[in-house]
XYZ file of C-alpha atoms in Angstrom:
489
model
C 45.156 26.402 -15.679
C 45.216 24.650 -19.207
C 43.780 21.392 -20.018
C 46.983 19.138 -20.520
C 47.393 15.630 -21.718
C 50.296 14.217 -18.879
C 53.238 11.952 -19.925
C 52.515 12.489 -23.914
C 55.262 11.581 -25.801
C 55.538 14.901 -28.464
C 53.660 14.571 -31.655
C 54.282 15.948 -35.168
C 51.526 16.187 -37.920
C 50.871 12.402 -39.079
C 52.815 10.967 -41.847
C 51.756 8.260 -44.292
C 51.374 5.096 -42.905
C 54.628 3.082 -42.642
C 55.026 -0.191 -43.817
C 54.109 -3.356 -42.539
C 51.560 -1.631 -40.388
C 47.653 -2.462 -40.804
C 46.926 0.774 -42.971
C 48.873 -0.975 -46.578
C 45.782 -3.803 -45.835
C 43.522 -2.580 -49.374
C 39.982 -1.467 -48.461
C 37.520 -0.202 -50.531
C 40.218 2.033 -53.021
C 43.856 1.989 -53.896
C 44.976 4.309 -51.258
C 44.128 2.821 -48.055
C 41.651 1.498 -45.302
C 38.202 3.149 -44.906
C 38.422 5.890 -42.914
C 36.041 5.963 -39.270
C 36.482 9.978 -39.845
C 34.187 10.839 -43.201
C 31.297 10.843 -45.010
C 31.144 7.462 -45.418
C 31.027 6.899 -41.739
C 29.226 9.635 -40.979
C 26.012 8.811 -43.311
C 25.972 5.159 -42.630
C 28.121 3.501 -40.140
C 26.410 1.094 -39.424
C 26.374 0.002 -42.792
C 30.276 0.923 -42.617
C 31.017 -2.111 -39.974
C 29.197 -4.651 -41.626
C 30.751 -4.134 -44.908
C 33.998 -4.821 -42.771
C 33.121 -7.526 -40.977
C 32.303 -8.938 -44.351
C 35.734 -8.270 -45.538
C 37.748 -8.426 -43.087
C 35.796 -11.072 -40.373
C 35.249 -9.825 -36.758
C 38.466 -7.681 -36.504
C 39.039 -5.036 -39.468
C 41.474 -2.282 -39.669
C 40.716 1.313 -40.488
C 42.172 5.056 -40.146
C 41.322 7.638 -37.868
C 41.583 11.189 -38.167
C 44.842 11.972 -39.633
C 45.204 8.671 -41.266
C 46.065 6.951 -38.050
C 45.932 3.644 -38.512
C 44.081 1.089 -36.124
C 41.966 -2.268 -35.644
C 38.319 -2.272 -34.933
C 36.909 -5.367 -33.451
C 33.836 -6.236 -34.639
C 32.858 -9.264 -33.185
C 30.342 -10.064 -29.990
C 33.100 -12.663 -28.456
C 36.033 -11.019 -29.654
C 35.030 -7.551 -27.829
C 34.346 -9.930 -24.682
C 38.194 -11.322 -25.553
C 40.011 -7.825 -25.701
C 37.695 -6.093 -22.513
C 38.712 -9.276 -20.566
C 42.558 -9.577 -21.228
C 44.341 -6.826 -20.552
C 47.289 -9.179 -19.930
C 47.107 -8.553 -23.874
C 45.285 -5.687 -24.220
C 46.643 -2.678 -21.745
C 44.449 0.290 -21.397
C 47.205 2.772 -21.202
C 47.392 4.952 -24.634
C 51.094 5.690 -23.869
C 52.037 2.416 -25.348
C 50.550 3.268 -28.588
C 53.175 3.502 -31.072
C 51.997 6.046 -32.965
C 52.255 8.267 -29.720
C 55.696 7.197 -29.449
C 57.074 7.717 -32.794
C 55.398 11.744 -32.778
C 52.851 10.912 -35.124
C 49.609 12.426 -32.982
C 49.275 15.744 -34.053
C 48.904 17.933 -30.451
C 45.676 19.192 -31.888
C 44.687 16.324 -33.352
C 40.514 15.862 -32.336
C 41.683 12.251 -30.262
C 43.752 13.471 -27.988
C 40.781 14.614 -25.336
C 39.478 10.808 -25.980
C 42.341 9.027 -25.475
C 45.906 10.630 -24.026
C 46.815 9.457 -21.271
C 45.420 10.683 -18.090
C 45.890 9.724 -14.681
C 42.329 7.784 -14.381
C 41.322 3.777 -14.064
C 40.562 4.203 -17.512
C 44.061 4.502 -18.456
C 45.654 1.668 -16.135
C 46.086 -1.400 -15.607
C 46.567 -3.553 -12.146
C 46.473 -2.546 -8.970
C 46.636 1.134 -9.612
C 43.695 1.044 -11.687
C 41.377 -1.446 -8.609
C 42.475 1.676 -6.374
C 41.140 4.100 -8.421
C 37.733 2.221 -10.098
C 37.204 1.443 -6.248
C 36.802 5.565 -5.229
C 34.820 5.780 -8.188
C 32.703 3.182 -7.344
C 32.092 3.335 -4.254
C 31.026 7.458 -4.745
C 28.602 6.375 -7.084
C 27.217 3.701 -5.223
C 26.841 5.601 -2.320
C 23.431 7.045 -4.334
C 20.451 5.401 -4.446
C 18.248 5.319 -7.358
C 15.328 6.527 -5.328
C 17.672 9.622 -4.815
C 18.597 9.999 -8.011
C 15.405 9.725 -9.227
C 13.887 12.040 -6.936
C 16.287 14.496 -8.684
C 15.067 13.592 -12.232
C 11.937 14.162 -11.177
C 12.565 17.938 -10.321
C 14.438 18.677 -13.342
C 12.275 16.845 -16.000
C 9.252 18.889 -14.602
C 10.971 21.995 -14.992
C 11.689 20.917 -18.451
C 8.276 19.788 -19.198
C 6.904 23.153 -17.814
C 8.884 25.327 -20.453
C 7.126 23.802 -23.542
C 3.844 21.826 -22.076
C 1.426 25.156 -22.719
C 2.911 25.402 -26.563
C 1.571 22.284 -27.557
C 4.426 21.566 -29.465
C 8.323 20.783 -28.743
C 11.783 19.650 -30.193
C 12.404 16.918 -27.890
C 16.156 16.672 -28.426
C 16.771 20.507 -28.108
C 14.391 21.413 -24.939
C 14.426 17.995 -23.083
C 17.036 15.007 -23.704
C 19.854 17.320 -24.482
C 19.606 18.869 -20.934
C 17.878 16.266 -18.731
C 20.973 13.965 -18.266
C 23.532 17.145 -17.366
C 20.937 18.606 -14.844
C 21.048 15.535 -12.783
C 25.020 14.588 -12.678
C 25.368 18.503 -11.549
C 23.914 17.901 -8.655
C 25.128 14.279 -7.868
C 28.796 15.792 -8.754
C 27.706 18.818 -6.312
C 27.340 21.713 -8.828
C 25.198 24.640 -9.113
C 22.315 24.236 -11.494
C 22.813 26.492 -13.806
C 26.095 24.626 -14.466
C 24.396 22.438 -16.796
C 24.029 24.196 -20.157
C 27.664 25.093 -21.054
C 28.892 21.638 -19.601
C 26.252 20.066 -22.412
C 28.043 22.190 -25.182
C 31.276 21.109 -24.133
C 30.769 17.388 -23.520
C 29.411 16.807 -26.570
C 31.528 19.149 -28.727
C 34.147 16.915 -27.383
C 33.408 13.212 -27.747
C 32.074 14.515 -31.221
C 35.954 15.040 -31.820
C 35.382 18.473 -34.057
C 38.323 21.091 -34.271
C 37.081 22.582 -30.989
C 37.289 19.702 -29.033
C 40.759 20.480 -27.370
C 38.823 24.050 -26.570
C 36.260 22.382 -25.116
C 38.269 19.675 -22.833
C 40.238 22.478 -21.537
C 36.651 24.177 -20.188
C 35.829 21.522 -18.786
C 38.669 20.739 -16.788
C 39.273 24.078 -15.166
C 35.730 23.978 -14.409
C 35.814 20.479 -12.563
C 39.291 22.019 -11.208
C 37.405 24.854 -9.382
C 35.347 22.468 -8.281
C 37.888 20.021 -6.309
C 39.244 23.215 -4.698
C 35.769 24.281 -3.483
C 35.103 20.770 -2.104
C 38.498 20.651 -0.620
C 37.251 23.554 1.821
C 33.218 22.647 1.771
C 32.456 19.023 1.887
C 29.203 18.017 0.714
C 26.726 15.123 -0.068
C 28.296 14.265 -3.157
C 30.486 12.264 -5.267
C 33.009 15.237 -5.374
C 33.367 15.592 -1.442
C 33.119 11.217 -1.637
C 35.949 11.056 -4.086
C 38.286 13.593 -1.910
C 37.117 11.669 1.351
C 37.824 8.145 0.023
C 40.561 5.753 1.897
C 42.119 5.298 -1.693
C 43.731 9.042 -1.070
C 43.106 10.366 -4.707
C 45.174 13.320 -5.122
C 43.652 16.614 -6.733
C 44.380 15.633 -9.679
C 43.097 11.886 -9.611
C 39.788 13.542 -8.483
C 39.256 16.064 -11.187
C 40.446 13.856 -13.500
C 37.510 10.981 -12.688
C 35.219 14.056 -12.580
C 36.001 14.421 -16.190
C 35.257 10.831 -16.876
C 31.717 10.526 -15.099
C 30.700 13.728 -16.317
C 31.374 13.138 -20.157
C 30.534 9.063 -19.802
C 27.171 9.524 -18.144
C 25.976 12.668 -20.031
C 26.826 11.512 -23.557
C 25.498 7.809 -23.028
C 22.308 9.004 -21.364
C 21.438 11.866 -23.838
C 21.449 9.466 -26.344
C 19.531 6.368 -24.788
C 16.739 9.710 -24.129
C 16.703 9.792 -27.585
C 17.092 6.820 -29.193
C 13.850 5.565 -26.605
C 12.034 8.380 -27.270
C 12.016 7.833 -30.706
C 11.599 4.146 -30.490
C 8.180 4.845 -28.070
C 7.172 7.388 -30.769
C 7.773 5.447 -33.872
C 7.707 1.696 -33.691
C 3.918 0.445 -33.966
C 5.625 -2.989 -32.498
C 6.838 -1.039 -29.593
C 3.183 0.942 -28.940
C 1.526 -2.609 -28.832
C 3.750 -4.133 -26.954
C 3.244 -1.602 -24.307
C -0.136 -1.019 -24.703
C -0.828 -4.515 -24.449
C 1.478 -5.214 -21.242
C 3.931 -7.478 -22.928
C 6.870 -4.208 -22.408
C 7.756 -2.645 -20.016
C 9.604 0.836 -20.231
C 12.542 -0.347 -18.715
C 11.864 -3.480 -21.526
C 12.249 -1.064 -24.173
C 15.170 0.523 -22.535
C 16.857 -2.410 -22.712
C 15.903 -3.029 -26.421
C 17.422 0.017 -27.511
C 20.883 -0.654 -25.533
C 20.822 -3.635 -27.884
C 19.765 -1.962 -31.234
C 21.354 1.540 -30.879
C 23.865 1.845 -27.768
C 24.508 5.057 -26.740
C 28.116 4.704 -27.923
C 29.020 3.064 -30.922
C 32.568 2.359 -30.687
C 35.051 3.333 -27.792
C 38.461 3.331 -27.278
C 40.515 1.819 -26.831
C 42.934 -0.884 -26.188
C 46.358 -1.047 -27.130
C 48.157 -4.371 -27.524
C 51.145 -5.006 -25.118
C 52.630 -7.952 -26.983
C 52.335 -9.249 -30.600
C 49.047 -11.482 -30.381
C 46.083 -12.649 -32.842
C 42.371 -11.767 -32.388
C 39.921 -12.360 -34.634
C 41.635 -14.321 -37.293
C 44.388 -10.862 -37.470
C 47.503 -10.800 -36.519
C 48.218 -7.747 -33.851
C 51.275 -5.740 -33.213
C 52.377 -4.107 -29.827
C 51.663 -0.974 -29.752
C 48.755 -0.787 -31.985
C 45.605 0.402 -30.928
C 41.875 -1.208 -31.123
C 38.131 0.039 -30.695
C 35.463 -1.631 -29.370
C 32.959 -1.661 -32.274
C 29.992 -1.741 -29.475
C 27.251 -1.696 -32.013
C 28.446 -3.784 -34.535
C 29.381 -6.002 -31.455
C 25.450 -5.981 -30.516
C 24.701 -6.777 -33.933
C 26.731 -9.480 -34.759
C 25.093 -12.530 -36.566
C 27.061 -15.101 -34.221
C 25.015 -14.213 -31.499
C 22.061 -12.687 -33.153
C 21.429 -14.143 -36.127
C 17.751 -12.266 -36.801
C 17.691 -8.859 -35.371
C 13.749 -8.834 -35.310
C 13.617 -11.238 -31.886
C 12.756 -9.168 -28.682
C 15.446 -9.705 -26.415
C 13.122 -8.739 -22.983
C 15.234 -8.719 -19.956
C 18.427 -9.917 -21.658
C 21.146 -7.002 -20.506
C 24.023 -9.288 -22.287
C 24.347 -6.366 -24.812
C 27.589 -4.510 -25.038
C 26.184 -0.950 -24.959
C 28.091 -0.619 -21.303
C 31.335 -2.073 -22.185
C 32.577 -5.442 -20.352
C 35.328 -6.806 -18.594
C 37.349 -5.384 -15.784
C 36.122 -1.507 -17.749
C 32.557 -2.050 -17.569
C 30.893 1.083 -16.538
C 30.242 1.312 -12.932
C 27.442 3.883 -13.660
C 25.256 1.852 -15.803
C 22.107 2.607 -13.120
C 22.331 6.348 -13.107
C 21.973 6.296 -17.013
C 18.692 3.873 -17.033
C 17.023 5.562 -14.068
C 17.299 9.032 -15.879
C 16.163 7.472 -18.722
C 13.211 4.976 -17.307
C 12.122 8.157 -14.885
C 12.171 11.089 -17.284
C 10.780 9.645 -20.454
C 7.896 7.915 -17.818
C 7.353 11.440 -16.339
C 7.060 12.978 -19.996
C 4.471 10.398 -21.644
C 1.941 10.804 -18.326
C 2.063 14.564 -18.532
C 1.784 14.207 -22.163
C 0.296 11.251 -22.987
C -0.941 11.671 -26.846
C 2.516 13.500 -27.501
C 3.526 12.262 -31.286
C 6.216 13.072 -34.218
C 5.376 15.998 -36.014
C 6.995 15.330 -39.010
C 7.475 11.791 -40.725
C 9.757 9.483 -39.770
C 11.882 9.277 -42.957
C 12.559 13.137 -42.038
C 14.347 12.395 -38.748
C 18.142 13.575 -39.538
C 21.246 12.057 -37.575
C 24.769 13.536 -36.926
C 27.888 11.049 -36.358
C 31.176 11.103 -34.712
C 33.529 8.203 -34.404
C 32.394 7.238 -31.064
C 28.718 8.351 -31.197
C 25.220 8.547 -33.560
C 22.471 10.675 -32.094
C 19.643 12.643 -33.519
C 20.011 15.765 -34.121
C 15.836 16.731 -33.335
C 13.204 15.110 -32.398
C 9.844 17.202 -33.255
C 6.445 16.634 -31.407
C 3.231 17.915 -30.928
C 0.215 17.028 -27.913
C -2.773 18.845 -26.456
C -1.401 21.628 -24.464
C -1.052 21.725 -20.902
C -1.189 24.140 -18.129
C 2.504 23.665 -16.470
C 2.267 21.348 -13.732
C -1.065 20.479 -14.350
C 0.038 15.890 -13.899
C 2.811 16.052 -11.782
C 4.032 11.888 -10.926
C 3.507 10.066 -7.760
C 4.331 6.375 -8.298
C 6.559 5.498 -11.289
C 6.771 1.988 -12.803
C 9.600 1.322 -10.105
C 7.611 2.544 -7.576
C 9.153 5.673 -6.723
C 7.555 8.759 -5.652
C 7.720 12.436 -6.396
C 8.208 14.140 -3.340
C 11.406 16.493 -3.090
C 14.572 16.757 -1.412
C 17.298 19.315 -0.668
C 19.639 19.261 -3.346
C 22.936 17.154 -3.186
C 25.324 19.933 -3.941
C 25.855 22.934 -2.395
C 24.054 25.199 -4.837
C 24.546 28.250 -3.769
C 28.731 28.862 -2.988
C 30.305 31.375 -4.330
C 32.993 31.343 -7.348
C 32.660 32.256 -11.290
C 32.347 29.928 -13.765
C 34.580 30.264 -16.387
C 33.098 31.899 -19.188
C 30.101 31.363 -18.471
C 26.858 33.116 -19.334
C 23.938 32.211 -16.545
C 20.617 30.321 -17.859
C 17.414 31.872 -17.608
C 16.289 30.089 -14.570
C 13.575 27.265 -14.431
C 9.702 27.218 -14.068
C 8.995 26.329 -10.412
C 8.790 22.298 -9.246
C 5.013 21.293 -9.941
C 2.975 20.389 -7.107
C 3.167 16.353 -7.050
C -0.394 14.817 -7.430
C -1.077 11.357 -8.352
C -1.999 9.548 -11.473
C -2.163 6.634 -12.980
C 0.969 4.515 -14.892
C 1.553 6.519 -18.349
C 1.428 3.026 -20.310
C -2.446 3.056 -19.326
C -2.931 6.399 -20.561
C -1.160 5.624 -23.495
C -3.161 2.749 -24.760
C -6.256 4.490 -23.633
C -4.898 7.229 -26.589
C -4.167 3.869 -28.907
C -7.472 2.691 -28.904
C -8.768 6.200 -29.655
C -6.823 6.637 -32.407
């Protein structure tokens, strides 16, 4: 079965911008808005949204791809406004006007992002509590001593293919794949899953001209999956979703499938990186932690402040005429959450340089009614793995100079595209965790999916298949062995 995009009105290749619409509002040149598709975007967007919230104030409009035209809001309070109102602000892309009038191209690079789909992502009311409730409740039903047990396994296994080379790229062989190892098996998947899934995902929140391709793997993938789960119940938020009193239908759970899997991967890959980097780069962030005034889960927090893992998401679409932010709003036109330029707006953080230690009143998870229900999953991969990595590896540093780290950009996301290290090298499993910073312990557990039933996966070429799990023995908290490497420096 093909991906498809349900209850789409039919689109035509975009037109010029009619009139009276937000796209004749002069920008930066004669012929039109800035563009969130680009160069300029791409190099700098950060830069990008503060040069329109000092144009335009907390709400700007730009173009997407295909000159569609749309309102980003820029603003801390005004986010908070939209998220919270969706007596204003419906989450269902149908009403989008440009959807309407045929001006989505069908291959256009949004469409996996934001056509309509039968999700709470998409709805509004009591439709939507039904469905957010199955999803929440599935993923509540884990633990994060579970779920850490299981990014335990895999980050050892990860660990164990470069820890004897001394060296590593720590985008390529560890953050890229840590995140997608762990939601196979709380989604019940086989392992080996993982590696296409990671292609796909990101391919398509990166919106490039294969992201339709890649949606439509994804989904028949997830689709086998429902069917299998139908017949084989399992410990997982597959068989949870398919059990739950809100009776999802196939559809409803393959659907939500889709949304967990490309949520949690592509927001956790990136806070993997984004922390790494910060641990390995910022002298304020090695003394802090050296000198006990951070915690890892301190500097977690930090970076869902200073770089969330998504920068801007869609969307909202106004259901009446309205005013936010000083513009005046149509029905039917769409707006993004700017989530970083939300977390970096002077109203609420006038000087950027403050620590802002146990404050999680960032943006980086959304808000409202929409806020993401697996927020937890995302910071105990992160706080876990990255723990796990610096104790087995505790002088690991940047192999090349900072100024040399390169980033690639999408309209939702910014992420780094490698992350070089070297460090002594290490027999595999020669410091294997037993109590983590939230006290969890290393010893195993039978996976949550049933790993080993039958099927193909479609198009899929198998992995070379991991190192063995280390043998857990105990050590002591990798922050000490860090600043014992500090002082030695």
């Amino acid at each position: 079965m093909t991906a498809s995009f349900p209850d789409q009105p039919h689109t035509t290749s975009a037109s010029g911008p009619p009139p009276g619409c937000p796209a004749h509002a002069q920008f930066g040149s004669a012929d039109g808005l800035a563009r969130l598709f680009g160069p300029e975007a791409a190099e700098d967007p950060m830069g990008l949204y503060e040069r329109l919230r000092a144009q335009h104030g907390p709400v700007a409009p730009i173009l997407l791809d295909g000159d569609l035209p749309a309102w980003i809001v820029l603003g801390y309070r005004e986010i908070l406004q939209v998220a919270g109102t969706p007596s204003r602000f419906s989450r269902d892309s149908r009403t989008w006007r440009w959807f309407r009038e045929g001006k989505v191209p069908p291959d256009s690079p949004l469409l996996p992002m934001i056509a309509w789909q039968p999700v709470c992502l998409f709805l509004d009311g009591e439709e939507r509590n039904r469905l957010r409730l199955a999803v929440t409740d599935g993923l509540e039903r884990f633990n994060r001593r579970g779920i850490r047990r299981h990014v335990t396994r895999f980050t050892h296994q990860l660990i164990d293919g470069f820890a004897a080379r001394g060296e590593a790229d720590l985008v390529a062989e560890f953050a890229d794949h840590l995140p997608m190892l762990v939601l196979t098996q709380l989604l019940g998947m086989p392992d080996e899953y993982g590696p296409r899934l990671v292609e796909a995902s990101r391919d398509m929140v990166a919106g490039t001209e294969t992201s339709v391709a890649s949606n439509q793997f994804i989904v028949e993938t997830l689709q086998q999956l429902v069917w299998r789960k139908r017949a084989n119940p399992g410990h997982d938020v597959t068989s949870w979703l398919i059990e739950h009193s809100s009776k999802l239908t196939d559809e409803e759970v393959w659907n939500h499938l889709r949304v967990i899997l490309i949520a949690a991967n592509e927001t956790t890959v990136n806070l993997l990186k984004s922390t790494l980097r910060m641990v390995l780069t910022d002298p304020r962030c090695h003394a802090s932690l050296a000198g006990g005034q951070m915690t890892l889960p301190d500097v977690v927090e930090q970076v869902l402040w200073s770089e969330p893992p998504l920068m801007t998401i869609p969307g909202r679409w106004a259901s009446v005429d309205t005013e936010v932010g000083g513009q005046k709003v149509q029905a039917g036109d769409m707006l993004l959450l700017g989530l970083a330029a939300g977390n970096h707006d002077p109203a609420v953080r006038p000087d950027l340089t403050v620590p802002l230690h146990g404050n999680r009143s960032h943006l980086a998870f959304s808000s409202g009614p929409q806020e993401c229900p697996g927020q937890d999953i995302g910071r105990a991969i992160a706080d876990t793995g990255i723990d796990i990595l610096l104790t087995r590896l505790p002088d690991v540093h940047l192999s090349i100079p900072e100024e040399e780290l390169r980033w690639k950009s999408g309209w939702m996301t910014r992420h780094l595209t490698s992350l070089p290290v070297k460090f002594t090298t290490r027999r595999s499993g020669t410091l294997a965790p037993s109590a983590g910073p939230a006290g969890v312990h290393a010893e195993t557990e039978r996976p949550l999916g049933d790993v080993a039933y039958g099927g193909s996966m479609p198009n899929y070429q198998p992995a070379v298949p991991s190192p063995p799990v280390p043998v857990p023995r105990a050590r002591t908290p990798w922050w000490d062995s860090l600043k014992a490497w500090l002082r030695g420096r």
